[in-house]
PDB file of C-alpha atoms in Angstrom:
ATOM      1  CA  MET A   1     -11.398 -17.138  14.030  1.00 39.00           C
ATOM      2  CA  THR A   2      -9.772 -15.440  17.009  1.00 41.00           C
ATOM      3  CA  SER A   3      -7.449 -12.516  16.565  1.00 54.00           C
ATOM      4  CA  ALA A   4      -3.813 -12.776  17.608  1.00 56.00           C
ATOM      5  CA  PRO A   5      -3.117 -11.634  21.174  1.00 57.00           C
ATOM      6  CA  THR A   6      -1.833  -8.100  21.628  1.00 66.00           C
ATOM      7  CA  PRO A   7       1.933  -8.178  22.270  1.00 72.00           C
ATOM      8  CA  ALA A   8       3.260  -6.955  25.594  1.00 78.00           C
ATOM      9  CA  GLY A   9       4.206  -3.284  25.494  1.00 88.00           C
ATOM     10  CA  PHE A  10       1.794  -2.513  22.627  1.00 94.00           C
ATOM     11  CA  ARG A  11       1.226   1.226  22.287  1.00 95.00           C
ATOM     12  CA  CYS A  12      -1.932   2.976  21.122  1.00 95.00           C
ATOM     13  CA  GLY A  13      -3.063   6.569  21.282  1.00 93.00           C
ATOM     14  CA  TYR A  14      -4.560   9.628  19.642  1.00 92.00           C
ATOM     15  CA  ILE A  15      -2.301  12.063  17.789  1.00 94.00           C
ATOM     16  CA  ALA A  16      -3.764  15.481  16.918  1.00 91.00           C
ATOM     17  CA  ILE A  17      -2.433  17.154  13.773  1.00 91.00           C
ATOM     18  CA  VAL A  18      -2.768  20.950  13.994  1.00 90.00           C
ATOM     19  CA  GLY A  19      -1.487  24.020  12.218  1.00 88.00           C
ATOM     20  CA  ARG A  20      -2.666  27.003  10.250  1.00 86.00           C
ATOM     21  CA  PRO A  21      -4.641  26.354   7.046  1.00 80.00           C
ATOM     22  CA  ASN A  22      -2.737  24.894   4.102  1.00 81.00           C
ATOM     23  CA  VAL A  23       0.466  23.662   5.812  1.00 89.00           C
ATOM     24  CA  GLY A  24      -0.163  20.080   4.663  1.00 88.00           C
ATOM     25  CA  LYS A  25      -1.953  18.495   7.626  1.00 88.00           C
ATOM     26  CA  SER A  26      -4.267  16.316   5.530  1.00 84.00           C
ATOM     27  CA  THR A  27      -1.489  15.286   3.138  1.00 88.00           C
ATOM     28  CA  LEU A  28       0.670  14.276   6.102  1.00 92.00           C
ATOM     29  CA  MET A  29      -2.036  12.092   7.622  1.00 88.00           C
ATOM     30  CA  ASN A  30      -2.976  10.465   4.315  1.00 87.00           C
ATOM     31  CA  THR A  31       0.666   9.632   3.614  1.00 91.00           C
ATOM     32  CA  LEU A  32       1.289   8.277   7.104  1.00 91.00           C
ATOM     33  CA  ILE A  33      -1.632   5.837   6.944  1.00 86.00           C
ATOM     34  CA  GLY A  34      -1.196   5.027   3.242  1.00 84.00           C
ATOM     35  CA  ALA A  35      -4.747   5.924   2.186  1.00 76.00           C
ATOM     36  CA  LYS A  36      -6.667   9.064   1.285  1.00 73.00           C
ATOM     37  CA  VAL A  37      -9.225   9.644   4.025  1.00 72.00           C
ATOM     38  CA  SER A  38      -8.823  13.417   4.422  1.00 68.00           C
ATOM     39  CA  ILE A  39      -9.333  15.642   1.402  1.00 57.00           C
ATOM     40  CA  THR A  40      -6.682  18.012   0.117  1.00 52.00           C
ATOM     41  CA  SER A  41      -6.519  21.026  -2.178  1.00 44.00           C
ATOM     42  CA  ARG A  42      -4.481  24.179  -2.650  1.00 46.00           C
ATOM     43  CA  LYS A  43      -7.452  26.149  -1.317  1.00 42.00           C
ATOM     44  CA  ALA A  44      -7.020  27.043   2.350  1.00 42.00           C
ATOM     45  CA  GLN A  45      -9.551  25.804   4.912  1.00 45.00           C
ATOM     46  CA  THR A  46     -10.362  22.610   2.997  1.00 42.00           C
ATOM     47  CA  THR A  47     -10.707  20.334   6.049  1.00 42.00           C
ATOM     48  CA  ARG A  48     -13.873  21.115   8.017  1.00 43.00           C
ATOM     49  CA  HIS A  49     -14.283  18.039  10.191  1.00 49.00           C
ATOM     50  CA  ARG A  50     -12.365  16.049  12.749  1.00 61.00           C
ATOM     51  CA  ILE A  51     -11.052  13.233  10.535  1.00 70.00           C
ATOM     52  CA  THR A  52      -9.496  10.121  12.057  1.00 80.00           C
ATOM     53  CA  GLY A  53      -6.879   8.109  10.179  1.00 87.00           C
ATOM     54  CA  ILE A  54      -5.640   4.822  11.618  1.00 91.00           C
ATOM     55  CA  GLN A  55      -2.390   2.937  11.056  1.00 92.00           C
ATOM     56  CA  THR A  56      -1.664  -0.337  12.841  1.00 93.00           C
ATOM     57  CA  VAL A  57       1.777  -1.951  12.929  1.00 92.00           C
ATOM     58  CA  SER A  58       3.084  -4.951  14.871  1.00 91.00           C
ATOM     59  CA  ASP A  59       3.644  -3.086  18.127  1.00 93.00           C
ATOM     60  CA  ALA A  60       1.526   0.069  17.900  1.00 95.00           C
ATOM     61  CA  GLN A  61      -1.665   1.667  16.643  1.00 95.00           C
ATOM     62  CA  PHE A  62      -1.416   5.304  15.572  1.00 95.00           C
ATOM     63  CA  ILE A  63      -4.767   7.114  15.609  1.00 92.00           C
ATOM     64  CA  TYR A  64      -4.212  10.395  13.793  1.00 92.00           C
ATOM     65  CA  VAL A  65      -6.784  13.167  14.075  1.00 86.00           C
ATOM     66  CA  ASP A  66      -6.672  15.712  11.261  1.00 79.00           C
ATOM     67  CA  THR A  67      -8.265  18.985  12.346  1.00 73.00           C
ATOM     68  CA  PRO A  68      -9.523  22.041  10.466  1.00 60.00           C
ATOM     69  CA  GLY A  69      -6.984  24.826  10.135  1.00 51.00           C
ATOM     70  CA  PHE A  70      -7.718  27.375  12.884  1.00 50.00           C
ATOM     71  CA  GLN A  71      -9.952  30.049  11.341  1.00 47.00           C
ATOM     72  CA  THR A  72      -9.184  33.737  11.784  1.00 43.00           C
ATOM     73  CA  ARG A  73     -10.585  35.392   8.639  1.00 49.00           C
ATOM     74  CA  HIS A  74     -14.327  35.038   9.268  1.00 45.00           C
ATOM     75  CA  SER A  75     -16.412  34.819  12.445  1.00 50.00           C
ATOM     76  CA  ASN A  76     -19.559  33.092  11.191  1.00 48.00           C
ATOM     77  CA  ALA A  77     -21.115  30.073  12.916  1.00 53.00           C
ATOM     78  CA  LEU A  78     -19.271  27.645  10.645  1.00 49.00           C
ATOM     79  CA  ASN A  79     -15.820  28.962  11.576  1.00 51.00           C
ATOM     80  CA  LYS A  80     -16.660  29.149  15.275  1.00 54.00           C
ATOM     81  CA  THR A  81     -17.690  25.491  15.078  1.00 54.00           C
ATOM     82  CA  LEU A  82     -14.428  24.572  13.304  1.00 57.00           C
ATOM     83  CA  ASN A  83     -12.321  26.359  15.923  1.00 59.00           C
ATOM     84  CA  LYS A  84     -14.159  24.566  18.724  1.00 65.00           C
ATOM     85  CA  THR A  85     -13.328  21.266  17.004  1.00 62.00           C
ATOM     86  CA  VAL A  86      -9.624  22.205  17.042  1.00 65.00           C
ATOM     87  CA  THR A  87      -9.497  23.129  20.741  1.00 68.00           C
ATOM     88  CA  ASN A  88     -11.504  20.069  21.848  1.00 72.00           C
ATOM     89  CA  THR A  89      -9.195  17.763  19.871  1.00 74.00           C
ATOM     90  CA  LEU A  90      -6.064  19.266  21.429  1.00 81.00           C
ATOM     91  CA  GLU A  91      -7.319  18.729  24.951  1.00 77.00           C
ATOM     92  CA  SER A  92      -8.260  15.059  24.409  1.00 79.00           C
ATOM     93  CA  SER A  93      -5.139  13.839  22.569  1.00 88.00           C
ATOM     94  CA  ASP A  94      -2.148  11.852  23.849  1.00 94.00           C
ATOM     95  CA  LEU A  95       0.256  13.729  21.579  1.00 95.00           C
ATOM     96  CA  ILE A  96       0.130  16.739  19.253  1.00 95.00           C
ATOM     97  CA  LEU A  97       1.894  17.271  15.936  1.00 96.00           C
ATOM     98  CA  TYR A  98       2.212  21.031  15.405  1.00 96.00           C
ATOM     99  CA  ILE A  99       2.818  21.579  11.682  1.00 95.00           C
ATOM    100  CA  VAL A 100       4.553  24.599  10.177  1.00 96.00           C
ATOM    101  CA  GLU A 101       5.822  25.177   6.651  1.00 94.00           C
ATOM    102  CA  ALA A 102       9.609  25.266   6.264  1.00 93.00           C
ATOM    103  CA  GLY A 103      10.885  28.845   6.202  1.00 91.00           C
ATOM    104  CA  THR A 104       7.494  30.396   7.030  1.00 92.00           C
ATOM    105  CA  PHE A 105       6.175  31.429  10.444  1.00 95.00           C
ATOM    106  CA  GLY A 106       3.557  34.158  10.669  1.00 94.00           C
ATOM    107  CA  PRO A 107       0.747  35.445  12.899  1.00 93.00           C
ATOM    108  CA  ALA A 108      -1.576  32.565  11.901  1.00 89.00           C
ATOM    109  CA  ASP A 109       1.066  30.020  13.002  1.00 93.00           C
ATOM    110  CA  GLN A 110       1.466  31.888  16.290  1.00 93.00           C
ATOM    111  CA  GLN A 111      -2.292  31.851  16.902  1.00 88.00           C
ATOM    112  CA  VAL A 112      -2.342  28.064  16.640  1.00 89.00           C
ATOM    113  CA  MET A 113       0.746  27.782  18.870  1.00 93.00           C
ATOM    114  CA  ASP A 114      -1.043  29.852  21.505  1.00 90.00           C
ATOM    115  CA  LEU A 115      -3.714  27.112  21.659  1.00 88.00           C
ATOM    116  CA  LEU A 116      -1.241  24.308  22.432  1.00 91.00           C
ATOM    117  CA  PRO A 117      -1.806  22.868  25.919  1.00 90.00           C
ATOM    118  CA  LYS A 118       1.158  22.673  28.279  1.00 90.00           C
ATOM    119  CA  ASN A 119       0.222  19.232  29.666  1.00 90.00           C
ATOM    120  CA  VAL A 120       0.315  17.304  26.344  1.00 93.00           C
ATOM    121  CA  PRO A 121       3.592  16.466  24.535  1.00 96.00           C
ATOM    122  CA  VAL A 122       3.991  18.418  21.280  1.00 96.00           C
ATOM    123  CA  ILE A 123       6.270  17.538  18.349  1.00 97.00           C
ATOM    124  CA  LEU A 124       7.203  20.389  16.011  1.00 97.00           C
ATOM    125  CA  VAL A 125       6.914  19.078  12.438  1.00 97.00           C
ATOM    126  CA  ILE A 126       8.502  21.282   9.776  1.00 96.00           C
ATOM    127  CA  ASN A 127       6.735  20.235   6.574  1.00 95.00           C
ATOM    128  CA  LYS A 128       7.663  20.949   2.935  1.00 93.00           C
ATOM    129  CA  SER A 129      11.346  20.925   3.919  1.00 92.00           C
ATOM    130  CA  ASP A 130      12.173  19.664   0.416  1.00 89.00           C
ATOM    131  CA  ARG A 131      11.341  23.132  -0.915  1.00 87.00           C
ATOM    132  CA  VAL A 132      14.200  24.716   1.029  1.00 84.00           C
ATOM    133  CA  LYS A 133      17.243  24.609  -1.272  1.00 79.00           C
ATOM    134  CA  ASP A 134      19.745  25.656   1.399  1.00 81.00           C
ATOM    135  CA  LYS A 135      19.245  23.086   4.177  1.00 77.00           C
ATOM    136  CA  ALA A 136      21.539  25.105   6.445  1.00 83.00           C
ATOM    137  CA  VAL A 137      18.716  27.583   7.054  1.00 86.00           C
ATOM    138  CA  LEU A 138      16.414  24.893   8.507  1.00 89.00           C
ATOM    139  CA  MET A 139      18.296  24.643  11.822  1.00 90.00           C
ATOM    140  CA  PRO A 140      18.117  28.353  12.748  1.00 93.00           C
ATOM    141  CA  PHE A 141      14.479  28.419  11.579  1.00 94.00           C
ATOM    142  CA  ALA A 142      13.678  25.466  13.891  1.00 93.00           C
ATOM    143  CA  GLN A 143      15.561  27.093  16.780  1.00 93.00           C
ATOM    144  CA  GLN A 144      13.637  30.331  16.287  1.00 94.00           C
ATOM    145  CA  ILE A 145      10.306  28.479  16.686  1.00 95.00           C
ATOM    146  CA  ALA A 146      11.601  26.290  19.531  1.00 94.00           C
ATOM    147  CA  GLU A 147      12.274  29.427  21.595  1.00 95.00           C
ATOM    148  CA  LYS A 148       8.525  30.082  21.630  1.00 95.00           C
ATOM    149  CA  PHE A 149       7.368  26.713  23.042  1.00 95.00           C
ATOM    150  CA  GLN A 150       8.754  23.672  24.861  1.00 95.00           C
ATOM    151  CA  PHE A 151       8.578  20.976  22.155  1.00 97.00           C
ATOM    152  CA  THR A 152       9.404  17.353  22.949  1.00 96.00           C
ATOM    153  CA  ALA A 153      11.034  16.881  19.530  1.00 96.00           C
ATOM    154  CA  ILE A 154      11.587  18.687  16.224  1.00 96.00           C
ATOM    155  CA  VAL A 155      11.328  16.736  12.955  1.00 95.00           C
ATOM    156  CA  PRO A 156      11.693  18.221   9.436  1.00 94.00           C
ATOM    157  CA  VAL A 157       9.666  16.243   6.867  1.00 95.00           C
ATOM    158  CA  SER A 158       8.176  16.303   3.411  1.00 93.00           C
ATOM    159  CA  ALA A 159       4.744  14.696   3.553  1.00 91.00           C
ATOM    160  CA  LYS A 160       4.487  14.742  -0.233  1.00 89.00           C
ATOM    161  CA  LEU A 161       7.829  12.950  -0.766  1.00 91.00           C
ATOM    162  CA  ARG A 162       7.630  10.756   2.380  1.00 89.00           C
ATOM    163  CA  PHE A 163      10.901  12.260   3.597  1.00 90.00           C
ATOM    164  CA  GLN A 164      11.625  11.504   7.285  1.00 92.00           C
ATOM    165  CA  LEU A 165       8.154  10.052   7.951  1.00 94.00           C
ATOM    166  CA  ASP A 166       9.554   6.809   9.372  1.00 93.00           C
ATOM    167  CA  GLY A 167      11.651   8.862  11.757  1.00 94.00           C
ATOM    168  CA  LEU A 168       8.596  10.921  12.698  1.00 96.00           C
ATOM    169  CA  GLN A 169       6.574   7.787  13.495  1.00 94.00           C
ATOM    170  CA  ASN A 170       9.384   6.391  15.631  1.00 95.00           C
ATOM    171  CA  GLU A 171       9.370   9.654  17.569  1.00 96.00           C
ATOM    172  CA  ILE A 172       5.579   9.564  17.919  1.00 96.00           C
ATOM    173  CA  LYS A 173       5.615   5.991  19.222  1.00 96.00           C
ATOM    174  CA  LYS A 174       7.740   7.034  22.229  1.00 95.00           C
ATOM    175  CA  TYR A 175       4.883   9.180  23.538  1.00 94.00           C
ATOM    176  CA  LEU A 176       1.953   6.836  22.983  1.00 95.00           C
ATOM    177  CA  PRO A 177       0.636   5.144  26.138  1.00 94.00           C
ATOM    178  CA  GLU A 178       0.771   1.375  26.525  1.00 94.00           C
ATOM    179  CA  ASN A 179      -2.737   0.307  25.499  1.00 90.00           C
ATOM    180  CA  GLU A 180      -4.473  -2.407  23.549  1.00 93.00           C
ATOM    181  CA  PRO A 181      -5.581  -1.366  20.030  1.00 93.00           C
ATOM    182  CA  ILE A 182      -8.864   0.533  19.869  1.00 91.00           C
ATOM    183  CA  PHE A 183      -9.614  -0.255  16.210  1.00 90.00           C
ATOM    184  CA  GLY A 184      -9.257  -3.354  14.035  1.00 89.00           C
ATOM    185  CA  GLU A 185      -5.896  -3.908  12.353  1.00 88.00           C
ATOM    186  CA  ASP A 186      -7.377  -3.296   8.869  1.00 85.00           C
ATOM    187  CA  ASP A 187      -9.313  -0.125   9.791  1.00 87.00           C
ATOM    188  CA  ILE A 188      -8.019   3.089   8.208  1.00 85.00           C
ATOM    189  CA  THR A 189     -10.676   5.513   9.508  1.00 85.00           C
ATOM    190  CA  ASP A 190     -13.671   5.691  11.827  1.00 80.00           C
ATOM    191  CA  ARG A 191     -15.669   7.671   9.253  1.00 80.00           C
ATOM    192  CA  SER A 192     -18.452   6.075   7.198  1.00 83.00           C
ATOM    193  CA  GLU A 193     -18.362   5.606   3.424  1.00 88.00           C
ATOM    194  CA  LYS A 194     -21.242   8.077   3.187  1.00 89.00           C
ATOM    195  CA  PHE A 195     -19.157  10.745   4.916  1.00 83.00           C
ATOM    196  CA  LEU A 196     -16.092   9.972   2.786  1.00 87.00           C
ATOM    197  CA  ALA A 197     -18.215  10.247  -0.379  1.00 91.00           C
ATOM    198  CA  SER A 198     -19.356  13.759   0.566  1.00 87.00           C
ATOM    199  CA  GLU A 199     -15.768  14.809   1.287  1.00 84.00           C
ATOM    200  CA  ILE A 200     -14.531  13.493  -2.064  1.00 88.00           C
ATOM    201  CA  VAL A 201     -17.171  15.517  -3.936  1.00 90.00           C
ATOM    202  CA  ARG A 202     -16.229  18.613  -1.921  1.00 84.00           C
ATOM    203  CA  GLU A 203     -12.556  18.127  -2.754  1.00 83.00           C
ATOM    204  CA  LYS A 204     -13.315  17.998  -6.477  1.00 86.00           C
ATOM    205  CA  LEU A 205     -15.343  21.194  -6.124  1.00 85.00           C
ATOM    206  CA  PHE A 206     -12.312  22.945  -4.671  1.00 80.00           C
ATOM    207  CA  ARG A 207     -10.024  21.534  -7.345  1.00 79.00           C
ATOM    208  CA  PHE A 208     -12.165  22.359 -10.380  1.00 78.00           C
ATOM    209  CA  VAL A 209     -13.823  25.595  -9.291  1.00 75.00           C
ATOM    210  CA  GLY A 210     -10.827  26.867  -7.315  1.00 64.00           C
ATOM    211  CA  ASP A 211     -10.757  30.397  -5.950  1.00 59.00           C
ATOM    212  CA  GLU A 212     -14.029  31.231  -7.696  1.00 57.00           C
ATOM    213  CA  LEU A 213     -15.854  28.885  -5.317  1.00 60.00           C
ATOM    214  CA  PRO A 214     -17.217  30.626  -2.220  1.00 52.00           C
ATOM    215  CA  TYR A 215     -16.084  29.158   1.079  1.00 55.00           C
ATOM    216  CA  THR A 216     -19.729  28.785   2.083  1.00 59.00           C
ATOM    217  CA  SER A 217     -20.578  25.726   0.020  1.00 72.00           C
ATOM    218  CA  THR A 218     -20.969  22.149   1.212  1.00 80.00           C
ATOM    219  CA  VAL A 219     -22.022  18.693   0.050  1.00 85.00           C
ATOM    220  CA  LEU A 220     -24.916  16.641   1.398  1.00 88.00           C
ATOM    221  CA  ILE A 221     -25.344  12.936   0.556  1.00 90.00           C
ATOM    222  CA  GLU A 222     -29.107  12.563   0.180  1.00 92.00           C
ATOM    223  CA  LYS A 223     -29.105   8.848  -0.630  1.00 94.00           C
ATOM    224  CA  PHE A 224     -26.437   6.129  -0.297  1.00 94.00           C
ATOM    225  CA  GLU A 225     -27.458   2.628  -1.387  1.00 95.00           C
ATOM    226  CA  GLN A 226     -25.415  -0.528  -1.853  1.00 93.00           C
ATOM    227  CA  GLU A 227     -26.413  -3.401  -4.131  1.00 92.00           C
ATOM    228  CA  GLY A 228     -23.770  -6.100  -3.893  1.00 92.00           C
ATOM    229  CA  ASN A 229     -20.507  -4.397  -4.819  1.00 93.00           C
ATOM    230  CA  LEU A 230     -22.249  -1.422  -6.498  1.00 97.00           C
ATOM    231  CA  ARG A 231     -22.813   1.801  -4.587  1.00 96.00           C
ATOM    232  CA  ARG A 232     -25.478   4.256  -5.750  1.00 97.00           C
ATOM    233  CA  ILE A 233     -24.771   7.734  -4.400  1.00 97.00           C
ATOM    234  CA  PHE A 234     -26.953  10.833  -4.796  1.00 96.00           C
ATOM    235  CA  ALA A 235     -25.279  14.068  -3.678  1.00 94.00           C
ATOM    236  CA  ALA A 236     -26.448  17.670  -3.405  1.00 91.00           C
ATOM    237  CA  ILE A 237     -24.044  20.614  -3.483  1.00 89.00           C
ATOM    238  CA  LEU A 238     -25.417  23.445  -1.332  1.00 86.00           C
ATOM    239  CA  VAL A 239     -24.558  27.035  -2.300  1.00 84.00           C
ATOM    240  CA  GLU A 240     -25.858  30.388  -1.133  1.00 79.00           C
ATOM    241  CA  ARG A 241     -26.656  32.118  -4.457  1.00 80.00           C
ATOM    242  CA  ASP A 242     -27.896  31.344  -7.954  1.00 83.00           C
ATOM    243  CA  SER A 243     -24.658  32.785  -9.359  1.00 83.00           C
ATOM    244  CA  HIS A 244     -22.707  30.181  -7.372  1.00 83.00           C
ATOM    245  CA  LYS A 245     -24.917  27.449  -8.815  1.00 87.00           C
ATOM    246  CA  SER A 246     -24.222  28.439 -12.410  1.00 86.00           C
ATOM    247  CA  MET A 247     -20.503  28.731 -11.609  1.00 85.00           C
ATOM    248  CA  ILE A 248     -20.390  25.101 -10.451  1.00 88.00           C
ATOM    249  CA  ILE A 249     -22.510  23.753 -13.300  1.00 89.00           C
ATOM    250  CA  GLY A 250     -20.385  25.494 -15.940  1.00 88.00           C
ATOM    251  CA  ASN A 251     -20.997  25.888 -19.653  1.00 89.00           C
ATOM    252  CA  LYS A 252     -23.582  23.272 -20.714  1.00 90.00           C
ATOM    253  CA  GLY A 253     -22.900  21.373 -17.470  1.00 91.00           C
ATOM    254  CA  ALA A 254     -19.249  20.683 -18.359  1.00 92.00           C
ATOM    255  CA  ARG A 255     -17.753  21.640 -14.995  1.00 90.00           C
ATOM    256  CA  LEU A 256     -20.254  19.659 -12.920  1.00 92.00           C
ATOM    257  CA  LYS A 257     -19.690  16.663 -15.188  1.00 94.00           C
ATOM    258  CA  GLU A 258     -15.925  16.875 -14.594  1.00 93.00           C
ATOM    259  CA  VAL A 259     -16.453  17.125 -10.810  1.00 92.00           C
ATOM    260  CA  SER A 260     -18.746  14.087 -10.933  1.00 95.00           C
ATOM    261  CA  THR A 261     -16.392  11.985 -13.074  1.00 95.00           C
ATOM    262  CA  GLN A 262     -13.327  12.678 -10.952  1.00 93.00           C
ATOM    263  CA  ALA A 263     -15.251  12.122  -7.694  1.00 94.00           C
ATOM    264  CA  ARG A 264     -16.670   8.816  -8.920  1.00 96.00           C
ATOM    265  CA  GLN A 265     -13.219   7.554  -9.909  1.00 95.00           C
ATOM    266  CA  ASP A 266     -11.794   8.415  -6.469  1.00 91.00           C
ATOM    267  CA  MET A 267     -14.733   6.714  -4.733  1.00 92.00           C
ATOM    268  CA  GLU A 268     -14.278   3.541  -6.776  1.00 94.00           C
ATOM    269  CA  LYS A 269     -10.606   3.441  -5.813  1.00 89.00           C
ATOM    270  CA  LEU A 270     -11.302   4.017  -2.109  1.00 86.00           C
ATOM    271  CA  PHE A 271     -14.353   1.718  -1.836  1.00 90.00           C
ATOM    272  CA  GLY A 272     -12.975  -1.018  -4.084  1.00 90.00           C
ATOM    273  CA  GLY A 273     -16.037  -1.341  -6.319  1.00 94.00           C
ATOM    274  CA  PRO A 274     -18.183   0.391  -8.973  1.00 97.00           C
ATOM    275  CA  VAL A 275     -20.021   3.607  -8.091  1.00 97.00           C
ATOM    276  CA  TYR A 276     -23.057   5.236  -9.701  1.00 97.00           C
ATOM    277  CA  LEU A 277     -22.891   8.919  -8.746  1.00 96.00           C
ATOM    278  CA  GLU A 278     -25.483  11.603  -9.395  1.00 96.00           C
ATOM    279  CA  ILE A 279     -24.876  15.209  -8.316  1.00 95.00           C
ATOM    280  CA  TRP A 280     -27.069  18.277  -8.463  1.00 91.00           C
ATOM    281  CA  VAL A 281     -26.723  21.820  -7.091  1.00 91.00           C
ATOM    282  CA  LYS A 282     -29.164  23.489  -4.686  1.00 88.00           C
ATOM    283  CA  VAL A 283     -29.359  27.079  -3.433  1.00 85.00           C
ATOM    284  CA  LYS A 284     -29.772  27.447   0.343  1.00 78.00           C
ATOM    285  CA  SER A 285     -28.988  30.930   1.619  1.00 69.00           C
ATOM    286  CA  GLY A 286     -27.399  31.460   5.031  1.00 62.00           C
ATOM    287  CA  TRP A 287     -26.625  27.813   5.827  1.00 51.00           C
ATOM    288  CA  ALA A 288     -23.073  28.607   7.040  1.00 49.00           C
ATOM    289  CA  ASP A 289     -24.283  31.026   9.728  1.00 50.00           C
ATOM    290  CA  ASN A 290     -27.056  28.883  11.163  1.00 49.00           C
ATOM    291  CA  GLU A 291     -25.956  26.703  14.100  1.00 52.00           C
ATOM    292  CA  ALA A 292     -28.952  24.369  13.904  1.00 47.00           C
ATOM    293  CA  GLY A 293     -28.389  23.951  10.164  1.00 50.00           C
ATOM    294  CA  LEU A 294     -24.715  23.198  10.696  1.00 45.00           C
ATOM    295  CA  ARG A 295     -25.568  20.335  13.048  1.00 50.00           C
ATOM    296  CA  ALA A 296     -28.061  18.988  10.523  1.00 48.00           C
ATOM    297  CA  TYR A 297     -25.273  18.960   7.903  1.00 45.00           C
ATOM    298  CA  GLY A 298     -22.919  17.011  10.154  1.00 49.00           C
ATOM    299  CA  TYR A 299     -20.765  19.761  11.643  1.00 45.00           C
ATOM    300  CA  GLU A 300     -19.853  18.976  15.248  1.00 47.00           C
TER     301      GLU A 300
END
């Protein structure tokens, strides 16, 4: 079968999503493309990789790039790598969505704004606008931020409630170059199932262990096998201390079992088939401050 020809005037481009940690970048991208390809949690600094989410409509292909929140709290090799990912993404995008939280603009927001290039169009997206009871305060808040940078547009949204997202996409489309689609019309990400599996496990770690969980923990998929529609996945959670290991395992293994169950259910929904998932915890000191180790664990 041959695919339908690309219509004249078709637009396609890369849209970087940036902002300080925890402003809703991953939630925005997941909602825009209609699938969960970037993990979310209330814990700041959840996203650690450059994640691509793809949405194709009749006359355009939106290639969203979710980036790590710019790191300012720690200066280890992991955070330096994450910050490099942010700056490289900004410079290679066709358009940038700069995300702030409605009613909140602090030094961390300013630090990300200072990274915005002057030669790439930037849309100011004010997320979580549904939380502002008095909508009259949104306009002066937007004007206050707009005085700091030359934005091409300002759009208040609620990623969680899908408020104004159609309007945001219409605004985005104006700035995409005329190009043929880069990905297939059914593609939702350029990341492998193996990568997505590791991210899902890491998300459940953040959700079930919460603030107790040290930032320096990661997930490594040691084996990923597919037999027909069944996927067999063997994952290792890497931590830096024995105390972290026991924290994740929990009383009689209850917490690790909950992480595993919830992760498996999410994988089955995303992959569209049954999943056998086995997880264990390993202690590996100093992995987050070792550049060679970071590359081995998939950090760019």
